[in-house]
């Protein structure tokens, strides 16, 4: 069985059939893990692909299950992750993480705060937002750093 598996993987690599989307996802997972480790957290990867989460983050003995998504630029300083909010729930995932290929810091959204198909966060400075109402509904990055997001889990 191992020989067949090894042959299949080797053939995929040689022929270039590797899934670009899967590769991008792997890069996002590693980028989020690297960023969290640099901030002093312990990060683990679950074994296998049968989990709804990609990372386990240890903060002072509390474990958080994180599903990583590649964030896309929308307009201005806004980024979003494309994810069906109904696909995940608190019994399987604590946070969704958005990692941009453009090197913006990762944002973390508690699963209970998700709705719809797109989860958005803005990186615009508060002083550049027009009104208090804009600031209140902005989903500003300051509320979606790991330390801030886990307070709402």
PDB file of C-alpha atoms in Angstrom, residues 2 4 9-10 12 15 18 21 23 25 31 49 54 56 58 84 87 96-98 105 109 119-120 137 139 141 143-144:
ATOM      1  CA  UNK A   2       2.791   2.432   0.903  1.00  0.00           C
ATOM      2  CA  UNK A   4       1.262   2.761  -4.308  1.00  0.00           C
ATOM      3  CA  UNK A   9       2.470  11.363  -4.688  1.00  0.00           C
ATOM      4  CA  UNK A  10       5.698  11.212  -6.725  1.00  0.00           C
ATOM      5  CA  UNK A  12       1.661  14.176  -8.864  1.00  0.00           C
ATOM      6  CA  UNK A  15       3.545  16.024 -13.498  1.00  0.00           C
ATOM      7  CA  UNK A  18      -0.586  19.351  -7.175  1.00  0.00           C
ATOM      8  CA  UNK A  21      -5.623  25.894  -3.868  1.00  0.00           C
ATOM      9  CA  UNK A  23      -0.849  24.537  -1.714  1.00  0.00           C
ATOM     10  CA  UNK A  25      -3.940  26.759   2.036  1.00  0.00           C
ATOM     11  CA  UNK A  31       2.162  31.606   7.939  1.00  0.00           C
ATOM     12  CA  UNK A  49      -7.169  15.585   7.407  1.00  0.00           C
ATOM     13  CA  UNK A  54      -5.966  23.243  11.012  1.00  0.00           C
ATOM     14  CA  UNK A  56      -4.262  24.025  17.881  1.00  0.00           C
ATOM     15  CA  UNK A  58      -1.930  26.847  23.407  1.00  0.00           C
ATOM     16  CA  UNK A  84     -19.729  29.203   4.823  1.00  0.00           C
ATOM     17  CA  UNK A  87     -20.168  24.693   7.981  1.00  0.00           C
ATOM     18  CA  UNK A  96     -11.367  31.278  11.937  1.00  0.00           C
ATOM     19  CA  UNK A  97      -8.032  32.809  10.933  1.00  0.00           C
ATOM     20  CA  UNK A  98      -7.540  34.943   7.838  1.00  0.00           C
ATOM     21  CA  UNK A 105      -1.213  40.495  10.002  1.00  0.00           C
ATOM     22  CA  UNK A 109     -12.789  35.690  14.160  1.00  0.00           C
ATOM     23  CA  UNK A 119     -16.127  37.393   6.979  1.00  0.00           C
ATOM     24  CA  UNK A 120     -14.575  40.865   6.686  1.00  0.00           C
ATOM     25  CA  UNK A 137     -19.465  48.634  12.421  1.00  0.00           C
ATOM     26  CA  UNK A 139     -14.816  45.014  12.178  1.00  0.00           C
ATOM     27  CA  UNK A 141      -8.330  44.606  13.060  1.00  0.00           C
ATOM     28  CA  UNK A 143     -10.652  43.595  17.740  1.00  0.00           C
ATOM     29  CA  UNK A 144      -9.457  40.597  15.713  1.00  0.00           C
TER      30      UNK A 144
END
